[in-house]
Coordinates of C-alpha atoms and ligand atoms in Angstrom, one line a residue:
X744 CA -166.6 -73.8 18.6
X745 CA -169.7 -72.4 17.2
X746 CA -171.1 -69.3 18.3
X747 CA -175.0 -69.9 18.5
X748 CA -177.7 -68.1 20.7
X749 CA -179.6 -70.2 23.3
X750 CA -182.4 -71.7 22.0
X751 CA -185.2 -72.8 24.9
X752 CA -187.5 -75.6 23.5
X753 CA -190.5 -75.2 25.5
X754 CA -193.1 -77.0 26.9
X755 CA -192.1 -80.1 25.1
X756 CA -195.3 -82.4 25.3
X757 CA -192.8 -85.5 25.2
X758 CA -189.1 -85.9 25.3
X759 CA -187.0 -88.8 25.2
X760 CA -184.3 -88.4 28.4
X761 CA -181.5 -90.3 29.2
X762 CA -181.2 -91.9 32.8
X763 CA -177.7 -92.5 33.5
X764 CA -178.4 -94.6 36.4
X765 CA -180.4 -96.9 34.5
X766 CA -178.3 -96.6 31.3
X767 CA -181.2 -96.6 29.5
X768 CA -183.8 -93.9 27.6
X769 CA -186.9 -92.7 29.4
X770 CA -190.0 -90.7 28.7
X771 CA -190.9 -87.3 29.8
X772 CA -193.8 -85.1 29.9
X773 CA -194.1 -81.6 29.7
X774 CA -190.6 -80.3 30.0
X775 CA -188.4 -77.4 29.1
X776 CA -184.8 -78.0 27.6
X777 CA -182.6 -75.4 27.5
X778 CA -179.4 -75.3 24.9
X779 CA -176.7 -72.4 25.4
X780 CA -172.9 -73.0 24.2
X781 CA -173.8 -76.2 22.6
X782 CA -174.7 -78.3 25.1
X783 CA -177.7 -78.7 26.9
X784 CA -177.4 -76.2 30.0
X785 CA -180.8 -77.3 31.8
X786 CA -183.8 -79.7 31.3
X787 CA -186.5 -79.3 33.9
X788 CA -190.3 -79.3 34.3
X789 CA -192.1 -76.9 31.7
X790 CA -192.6 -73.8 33.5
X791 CA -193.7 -69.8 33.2
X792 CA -191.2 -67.9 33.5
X793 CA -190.0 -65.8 30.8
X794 CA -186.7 -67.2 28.5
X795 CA -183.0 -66.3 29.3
X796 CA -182.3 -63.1 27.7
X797 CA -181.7 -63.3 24.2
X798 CA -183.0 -66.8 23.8
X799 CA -184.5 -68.2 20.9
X800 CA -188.1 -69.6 21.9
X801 CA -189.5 -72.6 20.2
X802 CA -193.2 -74.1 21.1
X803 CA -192.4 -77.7 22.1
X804 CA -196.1 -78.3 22.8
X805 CA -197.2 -80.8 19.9
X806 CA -193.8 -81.7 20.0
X807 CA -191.6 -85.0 20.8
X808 CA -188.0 -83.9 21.9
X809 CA -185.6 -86.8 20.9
X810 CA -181.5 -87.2 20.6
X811 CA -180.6 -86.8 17.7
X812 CA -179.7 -89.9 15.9
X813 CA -175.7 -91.5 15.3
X814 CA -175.5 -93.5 12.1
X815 CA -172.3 -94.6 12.2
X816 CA -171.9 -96.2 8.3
X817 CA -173.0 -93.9 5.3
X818 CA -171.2 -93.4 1.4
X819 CA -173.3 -90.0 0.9
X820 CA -170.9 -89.0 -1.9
X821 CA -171.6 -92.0 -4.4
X822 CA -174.5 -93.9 -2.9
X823 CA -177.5 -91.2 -4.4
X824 CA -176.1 -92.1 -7.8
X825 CA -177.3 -95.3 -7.6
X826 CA -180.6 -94.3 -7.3
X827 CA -183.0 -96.4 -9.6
X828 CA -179.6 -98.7 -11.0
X829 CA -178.8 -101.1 -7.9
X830 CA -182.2 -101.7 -6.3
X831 CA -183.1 -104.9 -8.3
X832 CA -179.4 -105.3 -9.1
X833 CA -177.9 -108.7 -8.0
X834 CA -175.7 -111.5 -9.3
X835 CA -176.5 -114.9 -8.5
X836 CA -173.5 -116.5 -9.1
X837 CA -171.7 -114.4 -6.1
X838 CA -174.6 -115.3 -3.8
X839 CA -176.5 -112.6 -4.7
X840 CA -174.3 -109.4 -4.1
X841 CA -173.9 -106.9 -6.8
X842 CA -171.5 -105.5 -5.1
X843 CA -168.3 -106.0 -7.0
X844 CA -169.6 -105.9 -10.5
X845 CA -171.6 -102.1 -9.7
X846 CA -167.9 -101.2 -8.6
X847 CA -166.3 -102.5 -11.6
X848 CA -168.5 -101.2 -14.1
X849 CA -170.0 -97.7 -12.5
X850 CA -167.5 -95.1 -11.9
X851 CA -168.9 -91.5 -10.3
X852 CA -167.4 -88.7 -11.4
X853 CA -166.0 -85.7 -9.1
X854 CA -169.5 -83.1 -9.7
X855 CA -171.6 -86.7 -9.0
X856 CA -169.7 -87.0 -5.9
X857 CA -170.3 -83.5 -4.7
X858 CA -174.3 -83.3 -5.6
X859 CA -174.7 -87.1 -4.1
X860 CA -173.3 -85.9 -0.8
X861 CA -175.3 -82.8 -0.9
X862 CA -178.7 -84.8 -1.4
X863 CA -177.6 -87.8 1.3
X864 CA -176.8 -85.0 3.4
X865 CA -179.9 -83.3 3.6
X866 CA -181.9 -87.3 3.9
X867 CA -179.9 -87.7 6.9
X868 CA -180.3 -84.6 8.6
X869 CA -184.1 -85.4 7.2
X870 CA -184.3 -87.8 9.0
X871 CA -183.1 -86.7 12.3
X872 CA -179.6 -87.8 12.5
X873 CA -176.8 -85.5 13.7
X874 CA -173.9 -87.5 13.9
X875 CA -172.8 -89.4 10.8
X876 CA -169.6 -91.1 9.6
X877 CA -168.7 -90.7 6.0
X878 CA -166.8 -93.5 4.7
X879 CA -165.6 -91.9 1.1
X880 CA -162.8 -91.9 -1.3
X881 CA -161.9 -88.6 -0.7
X882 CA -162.1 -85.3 -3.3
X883 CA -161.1 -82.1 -3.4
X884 CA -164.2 -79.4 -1.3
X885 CA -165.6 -82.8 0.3
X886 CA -165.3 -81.3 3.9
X887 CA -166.4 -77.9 2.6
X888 CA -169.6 -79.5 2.0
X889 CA -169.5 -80.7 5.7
X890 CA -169.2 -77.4 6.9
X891 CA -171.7 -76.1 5.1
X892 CA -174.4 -78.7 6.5
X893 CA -173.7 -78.2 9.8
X894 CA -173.7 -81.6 10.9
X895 CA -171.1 -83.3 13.2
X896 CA -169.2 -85.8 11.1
X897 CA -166.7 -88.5 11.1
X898 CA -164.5 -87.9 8.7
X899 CA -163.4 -91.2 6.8
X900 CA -160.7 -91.2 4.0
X901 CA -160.8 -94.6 2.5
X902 CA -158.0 -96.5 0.7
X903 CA -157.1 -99.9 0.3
X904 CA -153.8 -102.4 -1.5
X905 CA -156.0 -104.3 -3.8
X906 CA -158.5 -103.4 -6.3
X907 CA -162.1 -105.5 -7.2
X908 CA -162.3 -106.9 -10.3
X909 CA -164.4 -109.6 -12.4
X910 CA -163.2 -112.0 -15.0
X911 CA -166.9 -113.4 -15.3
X912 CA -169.9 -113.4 -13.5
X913 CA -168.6 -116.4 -10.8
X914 CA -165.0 -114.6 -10.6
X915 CA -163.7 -111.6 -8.3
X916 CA -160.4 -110.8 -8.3
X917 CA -157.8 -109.1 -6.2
X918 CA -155.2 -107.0 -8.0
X919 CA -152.7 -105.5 -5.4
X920 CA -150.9 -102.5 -5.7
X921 CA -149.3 -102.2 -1.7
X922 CA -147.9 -98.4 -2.8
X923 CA -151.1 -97.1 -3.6
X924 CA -152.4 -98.3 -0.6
X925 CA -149.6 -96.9 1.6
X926 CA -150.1 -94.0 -0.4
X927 CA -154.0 -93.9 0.6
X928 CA -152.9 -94.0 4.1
X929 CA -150.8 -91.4 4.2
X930 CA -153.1 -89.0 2.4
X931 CA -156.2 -90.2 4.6
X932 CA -153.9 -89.0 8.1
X933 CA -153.1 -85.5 6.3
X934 CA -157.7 -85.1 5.5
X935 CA -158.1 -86.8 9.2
X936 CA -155.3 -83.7 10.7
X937 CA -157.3 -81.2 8.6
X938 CA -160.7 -82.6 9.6
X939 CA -159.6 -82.3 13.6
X940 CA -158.0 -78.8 13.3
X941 CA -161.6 -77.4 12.0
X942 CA -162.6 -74.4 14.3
X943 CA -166.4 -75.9 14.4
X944 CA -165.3 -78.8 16.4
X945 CA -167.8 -80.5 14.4
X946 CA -165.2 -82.6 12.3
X947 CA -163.3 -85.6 13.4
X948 CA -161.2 -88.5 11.8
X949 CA -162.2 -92.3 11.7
X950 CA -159.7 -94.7 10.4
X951 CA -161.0 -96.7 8.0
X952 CA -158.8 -99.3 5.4
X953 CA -161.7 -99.8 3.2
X954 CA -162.3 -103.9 3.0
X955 CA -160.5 -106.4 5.5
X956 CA -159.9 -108.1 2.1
X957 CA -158.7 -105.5 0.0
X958 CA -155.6 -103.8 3.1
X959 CA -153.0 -105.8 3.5
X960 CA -152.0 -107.4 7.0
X961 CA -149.3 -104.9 7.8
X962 CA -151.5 -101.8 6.6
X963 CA -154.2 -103.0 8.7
X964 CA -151.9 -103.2 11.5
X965 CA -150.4 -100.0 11.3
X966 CA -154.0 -98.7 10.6
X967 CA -155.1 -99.7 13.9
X968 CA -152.0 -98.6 16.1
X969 CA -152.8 -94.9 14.6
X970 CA -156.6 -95.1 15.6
X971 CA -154.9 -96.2 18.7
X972 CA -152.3 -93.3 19.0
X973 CA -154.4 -90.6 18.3
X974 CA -157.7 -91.6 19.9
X975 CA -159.6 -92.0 16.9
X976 CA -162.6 -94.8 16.2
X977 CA -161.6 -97.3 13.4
X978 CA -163.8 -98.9 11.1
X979 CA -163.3 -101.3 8.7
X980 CA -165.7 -103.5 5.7
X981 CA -165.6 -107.0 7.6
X982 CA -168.2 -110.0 6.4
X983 CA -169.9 -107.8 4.2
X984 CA -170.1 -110.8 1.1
X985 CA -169.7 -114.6 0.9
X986 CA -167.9 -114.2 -1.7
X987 CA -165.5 -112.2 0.8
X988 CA -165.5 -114.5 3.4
X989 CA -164.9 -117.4 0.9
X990 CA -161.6 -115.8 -0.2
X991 CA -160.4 -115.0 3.6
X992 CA -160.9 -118.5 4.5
X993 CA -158.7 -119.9 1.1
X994 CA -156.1 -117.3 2.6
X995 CA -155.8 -117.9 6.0
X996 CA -157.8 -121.0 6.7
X997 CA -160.0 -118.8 9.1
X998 CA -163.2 -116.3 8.6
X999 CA -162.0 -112.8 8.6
X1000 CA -163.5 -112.0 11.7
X1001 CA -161.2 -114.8 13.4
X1002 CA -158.4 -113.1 11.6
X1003 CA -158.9 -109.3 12.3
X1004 CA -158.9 -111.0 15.6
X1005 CA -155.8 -112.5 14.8
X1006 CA -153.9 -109.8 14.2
X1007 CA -154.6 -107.2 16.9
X1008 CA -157.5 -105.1 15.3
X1009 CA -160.7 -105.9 16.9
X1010 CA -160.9 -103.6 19.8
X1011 CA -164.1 -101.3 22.2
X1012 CA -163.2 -98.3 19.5
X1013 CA -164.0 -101.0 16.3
X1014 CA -167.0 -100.3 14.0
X1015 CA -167.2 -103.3 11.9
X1016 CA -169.2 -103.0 8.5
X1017 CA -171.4 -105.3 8.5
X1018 CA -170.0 -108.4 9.8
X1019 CA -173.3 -110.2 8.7
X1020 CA -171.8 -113.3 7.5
X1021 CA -170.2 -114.5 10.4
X1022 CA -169.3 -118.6 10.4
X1023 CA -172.2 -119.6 11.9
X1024 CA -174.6 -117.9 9.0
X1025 CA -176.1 -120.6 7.2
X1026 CA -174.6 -118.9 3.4
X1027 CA -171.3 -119.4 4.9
X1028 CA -171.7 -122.8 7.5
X1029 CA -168.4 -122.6 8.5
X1030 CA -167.4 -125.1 10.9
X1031 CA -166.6 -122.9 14.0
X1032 CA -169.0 -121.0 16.1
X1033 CA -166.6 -118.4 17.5
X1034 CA -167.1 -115.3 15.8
X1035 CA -169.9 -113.6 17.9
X1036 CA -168.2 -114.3 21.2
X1037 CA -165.0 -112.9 19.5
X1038 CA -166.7 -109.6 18.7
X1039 CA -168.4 -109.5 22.3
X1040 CA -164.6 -109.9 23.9
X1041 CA -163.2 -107.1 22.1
X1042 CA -166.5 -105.2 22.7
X1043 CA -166.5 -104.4 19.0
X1044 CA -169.7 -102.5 17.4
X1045 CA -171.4 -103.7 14.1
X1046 CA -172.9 -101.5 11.8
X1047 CA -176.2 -103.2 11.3
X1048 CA -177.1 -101.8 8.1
X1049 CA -180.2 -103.9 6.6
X1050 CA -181.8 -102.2 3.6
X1051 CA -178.4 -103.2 1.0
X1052 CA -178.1 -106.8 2.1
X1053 CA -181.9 -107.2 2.6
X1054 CA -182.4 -106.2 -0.9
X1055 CA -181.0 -109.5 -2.0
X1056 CA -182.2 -111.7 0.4
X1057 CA -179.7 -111.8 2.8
X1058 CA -179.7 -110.8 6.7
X1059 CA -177.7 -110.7 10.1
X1060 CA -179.2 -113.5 11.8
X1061 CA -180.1 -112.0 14.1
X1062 CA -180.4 -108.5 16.1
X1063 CA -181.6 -110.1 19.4
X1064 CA -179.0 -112.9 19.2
X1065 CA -176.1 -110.0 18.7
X1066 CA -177.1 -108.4 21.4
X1067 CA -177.6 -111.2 24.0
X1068 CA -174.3 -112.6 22.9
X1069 CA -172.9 -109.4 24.3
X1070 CA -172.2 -107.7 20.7
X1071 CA -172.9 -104.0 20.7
X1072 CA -175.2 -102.5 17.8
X1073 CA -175.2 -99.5 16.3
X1074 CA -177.0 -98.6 13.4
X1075 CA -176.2 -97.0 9.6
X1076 CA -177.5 -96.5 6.3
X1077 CA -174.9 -97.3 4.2
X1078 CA -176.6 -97.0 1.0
X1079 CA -179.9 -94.2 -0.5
X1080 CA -182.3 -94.0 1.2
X1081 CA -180.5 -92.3 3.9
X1082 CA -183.0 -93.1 6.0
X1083 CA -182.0 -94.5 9.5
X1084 CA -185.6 -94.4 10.7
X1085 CA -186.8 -96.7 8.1
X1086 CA -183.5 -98.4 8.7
X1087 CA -184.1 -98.9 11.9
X1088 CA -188.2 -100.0 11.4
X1089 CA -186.7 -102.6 8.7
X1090 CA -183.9 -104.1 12.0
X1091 CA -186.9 -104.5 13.6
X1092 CA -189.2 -106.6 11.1
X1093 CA -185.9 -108.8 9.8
X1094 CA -184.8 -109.8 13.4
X1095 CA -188.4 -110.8 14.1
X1096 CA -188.6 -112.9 10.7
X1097 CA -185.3 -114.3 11.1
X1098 CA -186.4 -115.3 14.8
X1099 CA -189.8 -116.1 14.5
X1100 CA -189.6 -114.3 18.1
X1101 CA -191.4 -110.6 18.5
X1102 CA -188.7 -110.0 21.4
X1103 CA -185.9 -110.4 18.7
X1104 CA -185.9 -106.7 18.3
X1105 CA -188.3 -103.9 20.0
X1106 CA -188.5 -99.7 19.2
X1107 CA -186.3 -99.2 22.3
X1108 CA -184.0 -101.8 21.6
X1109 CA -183.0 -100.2 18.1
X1110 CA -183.6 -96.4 19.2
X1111 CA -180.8 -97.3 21.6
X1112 CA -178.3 -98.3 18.9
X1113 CA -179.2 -95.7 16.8
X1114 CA -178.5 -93.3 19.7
X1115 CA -176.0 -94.8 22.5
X1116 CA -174.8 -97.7 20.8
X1117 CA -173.2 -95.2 18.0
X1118 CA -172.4 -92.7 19.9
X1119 CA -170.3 -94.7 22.4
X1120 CA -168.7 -97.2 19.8
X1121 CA -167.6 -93.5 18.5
X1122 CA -166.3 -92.6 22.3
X1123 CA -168.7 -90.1 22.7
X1124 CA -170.8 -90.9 26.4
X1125 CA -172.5 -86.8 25.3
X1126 CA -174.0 -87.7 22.2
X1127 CA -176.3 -89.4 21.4
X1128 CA -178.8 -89.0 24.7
X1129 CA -180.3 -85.7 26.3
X1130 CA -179.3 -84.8 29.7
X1131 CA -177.9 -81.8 30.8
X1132 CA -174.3 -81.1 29.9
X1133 CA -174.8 -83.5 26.6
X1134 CA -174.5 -82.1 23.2
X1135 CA -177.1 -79.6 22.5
X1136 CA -177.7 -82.7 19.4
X1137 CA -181.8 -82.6 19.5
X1138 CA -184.6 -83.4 17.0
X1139 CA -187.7 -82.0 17.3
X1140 CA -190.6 -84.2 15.7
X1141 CA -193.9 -83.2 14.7
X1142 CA -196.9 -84.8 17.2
X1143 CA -199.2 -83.3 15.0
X1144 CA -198.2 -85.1 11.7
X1145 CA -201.2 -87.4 10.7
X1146 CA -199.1 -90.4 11.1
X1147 CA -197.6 -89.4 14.6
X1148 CA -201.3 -89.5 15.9
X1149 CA -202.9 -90.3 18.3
X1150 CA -199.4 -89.7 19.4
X1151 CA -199.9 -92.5 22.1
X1152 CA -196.7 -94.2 22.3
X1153 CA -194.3 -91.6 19.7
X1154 CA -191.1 -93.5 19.1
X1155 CA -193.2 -96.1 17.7
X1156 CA -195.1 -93.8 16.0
X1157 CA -192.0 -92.6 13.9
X1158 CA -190.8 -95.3 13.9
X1159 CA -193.5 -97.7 12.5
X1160 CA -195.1 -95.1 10.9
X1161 CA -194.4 -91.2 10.1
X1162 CA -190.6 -91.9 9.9
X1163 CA -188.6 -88.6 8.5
X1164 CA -192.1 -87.4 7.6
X1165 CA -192.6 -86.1 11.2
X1166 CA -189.1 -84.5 11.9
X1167 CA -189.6 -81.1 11.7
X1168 CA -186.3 -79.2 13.3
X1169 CA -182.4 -80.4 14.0
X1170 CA -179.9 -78.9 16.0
X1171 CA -176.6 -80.0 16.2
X1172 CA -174.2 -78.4 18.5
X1173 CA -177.2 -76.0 19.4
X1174 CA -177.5 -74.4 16.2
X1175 CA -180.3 -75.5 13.9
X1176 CA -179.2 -77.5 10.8
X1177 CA -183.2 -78.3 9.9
X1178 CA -185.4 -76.1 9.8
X1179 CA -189.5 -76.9 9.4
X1180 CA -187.9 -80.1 7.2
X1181 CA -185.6 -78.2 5.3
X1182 CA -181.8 -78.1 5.3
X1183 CA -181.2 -74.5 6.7
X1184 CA -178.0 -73.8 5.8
X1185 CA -177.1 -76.6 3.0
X1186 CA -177.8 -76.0 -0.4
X1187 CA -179.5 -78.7 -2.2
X1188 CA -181.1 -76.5 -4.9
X1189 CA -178.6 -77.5 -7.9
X1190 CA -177.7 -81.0 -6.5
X1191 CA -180.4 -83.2 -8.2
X1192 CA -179.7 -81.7 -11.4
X1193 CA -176.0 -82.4 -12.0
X1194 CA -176.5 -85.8 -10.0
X1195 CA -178.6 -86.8 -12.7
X1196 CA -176.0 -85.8 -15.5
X1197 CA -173.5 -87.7 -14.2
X1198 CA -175.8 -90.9 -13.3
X1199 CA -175.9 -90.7 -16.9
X1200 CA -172.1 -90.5 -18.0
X1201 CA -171.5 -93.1 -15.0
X1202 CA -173.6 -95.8 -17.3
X1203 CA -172.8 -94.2 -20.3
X1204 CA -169.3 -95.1 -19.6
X1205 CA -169.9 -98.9 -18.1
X1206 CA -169.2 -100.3 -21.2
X1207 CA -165.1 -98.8 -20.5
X1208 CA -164.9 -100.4 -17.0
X1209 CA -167.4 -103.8 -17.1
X1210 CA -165.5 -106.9 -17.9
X1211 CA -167.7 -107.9 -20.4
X1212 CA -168.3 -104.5 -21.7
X1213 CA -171.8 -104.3 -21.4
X1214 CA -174.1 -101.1 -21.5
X1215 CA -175.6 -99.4 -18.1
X1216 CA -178.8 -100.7 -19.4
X1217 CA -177.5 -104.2 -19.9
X1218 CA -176.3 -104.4 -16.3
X1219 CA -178.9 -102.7 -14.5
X1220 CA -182.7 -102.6 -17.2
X1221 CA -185.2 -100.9 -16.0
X1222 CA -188.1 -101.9 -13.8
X1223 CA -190.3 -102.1 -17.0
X1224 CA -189.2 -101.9 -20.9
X1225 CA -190.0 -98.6 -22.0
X1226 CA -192.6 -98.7 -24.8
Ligands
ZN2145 ZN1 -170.4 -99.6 3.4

């Protein structure tokens, strides 16, 4: 537990409440919302009367109150190194994804790890989200980093029995090494135990065998009995590529959605990343249609994560038709930007294009999975909605920002519009992690620097790991030839 003093934002002009009756999010006007001991002790009509003693005051008048937000799928320690190397980066002959030859070639090292997570750390909390799950190969001070920002954090320790590799551009290849991947497990349970015994309560383990094609079937199993045994969420890479799906089908004559069904895995504490190309998505054509109603009967959650897959041209068809099949959304970032406003303006304007239907996806439909529908694929009914005795998680937005006015209608004006631009304070657990849009207890001031140096030595080095040993340069030129 975190010792914090109350903090009374007052007067808030607009706040985003939860009605549990309706199970849905309302407006508010004009309210006061009190946080004491982390949670949110009282919410009630703005009023007079002078603060509890000892509280913190802040002026919620040009302000919009929100939850803050759950993104439920980030890789903060290696994604920032990417930065300006996999936006345009795609190859064709593995429908697009430049997935596994990046991985091949482009190796982080341990001080790149550390300033990437610093920097992703401060875009999320930037952007208003409290509550994040860190899918990461894990290294020595990565939770001392976690504890430092402040925020509340699923702590996932990824390992896997195979290994990516390319032979040539229309080849991917499994090499399995079952030990290594037992030994993953074992060492992910002993960072999970460490995570849970925190004394911030902020930290807790999500079990998550990296790829559904990389974990063999009786890791996965024993994967998902532990999530099972000790109450934790478990999350798992699951039609993320065609190339992926391609190889699950030559395996087991089914998509790997109808196999992780298969064997036992799929259950209501399931995150599934980014199960996109189910069999019914036209790059896969698949002659079943049973993979949405699948995920809907085990009440599974996807990831929806648009920006990466977007980038090459490919999308979940679509948000709307996930949802009124019965499959629950969340949303994440997975890659830099960690933006999951933008993320969640970008869910909007794909499901609509995919559709051709403007009621495909709405502001309330994805604020809802980036608030709710994480929080409660995590098991957490208090996070991810204000109402008193929730988590004191809150955002404070600016109604004043130039692209928040006329501030009419404000969770489409962030959305649509101002995006992290407008979030101007983040508490988490009642204790204030943002401050006027800066990290206030994270320090950033050295990250950008040594993320840079070893960007460098990352495609410096490409020419050791790529299977053609090409240069950084070769596999990734930049936007325009440098004169
Ligand atoms: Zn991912």
């Amino acid at each position: 537990m975190i010792e914090t003093t109350p903090t009374l934002l007052r007067g808030a002009a607009w706040a985003v409440l939860w009605d549990e009756g309706a199970k849905r999010h309302v407006y508010a006007r004009d309210v006061d919302i009190l946080l004491s001991g982390g949670s949110i002790a009282a919410i009630g009509p703005a009023a007079e009367a002078p603060p509890p003693a000892g509280a913190a005051v802040i002026d919620a008048r040009r302000m919009l109150v929100m939850p803050g937000l759950v993104n439920v799928h980030t890789h903060p320690t290696s994604e920032p190194a990417y930065r300006g190397v996999r936006e345009d980066h795609g190859v064709p002959e593995q429908g697009m994804t430049g997935l596994f030859e990046r991985l091949q070639a482009f190796r982080l090292d341990r001080a790149g790890n550390e300033a990437a997570m610093r920097l992703a750390y401060a875009e999320l909390m930037g952007a208003g989200v409290t509550s994040v799950v860190d899918l990461t190969a894990p290294f020595e001070g990565w939770m001392e980093v976690m504890r430092e920002a402040g925020l509340r954090v699923w702590v996932g320790p990824g390992y896997a029995s195979a290994r990516w590799g390319m032979t040539a551009p229309q080849t991917v290849t499994w090499q399995w090494d079952e030990a290594r991947g037992r030994a993953g497990f074992q060492r992910a349970q002993a960072v999970m135990d460490e995570a849970e015994a925190d004394p911030s309560g902020l930290l807790r383990g999500i079990v998550f065998p990296a790829q559904i094609d990389t974990v063999e079937e009786g890791l996965l199993r024993d994967s998902a009995a532990l999530a099972a045994e000790k109450g934790r969420p478990f999350t798992t890479h699951i039609a993320q590529a065609v190339v992926e799906v391609r190889e699950m089908i030559r395996r087991h004559g089914m998509t790997p959605i109808q196999w992780a069904d298969a064997i036992g895995i799929l259950g209501p504490r399931t995150i599934l990343g980014h199960a996109i190309f189910i069999d019914e998505h036209p790059s896969i054509g698949w002659h079943t249609s049973r993979d949405l109603a699948l995920m809907a009967e085990h009440g599974v959650a996807v990831a929806h994560c648009p920006s990466p897959f977007a980038r090459y041209g490919e999308h979940l068809r679509h948000f709307g038709r996930y949802r009124s099949r019965g499959v629950r959304m969340a949303m994440g970032t997975d890659v830099a930007p960690h933006n999951i406003i933008e993320e969640m303006r970008l869910a909007i304007l794909l499901a609509r294009g995919v559709a051709r239907d403007i009621a495909a996806a709405d502001t309330a439909a994805v604020f809802h999975a980036a608030t709710v529908g994480g929080a409660d694929s995590l098991g957490r009914p208090d996070l991810g909605r204000l109402a008193a005795g929730a988590a004191a998680d809150v955002v404070c937005v600016d109604l004043a920002h130039p692209q928040m006015v006329p501030p009419r209608d404000p969770l489409r004006s962030l959305v649509f519009h101002a995006a992290d631009r407008a979030v101007r304070h983040v508490f988490v657990a009642g204790r204030q992690v943002l401050k006027d849009g800066r990290p206030a207890m994270l320090d950033v001031s050295e990250a950008a620097g040594i993320l840079a140096e070893s960007q460098a030595r990352m495609l410096r080095d490409a020419p050791l790991h790529d299977y053609a040993r090409r240069s950084g340069e070769a596999i990734s030129p930049l936007s325009l030839p440098l004169a």
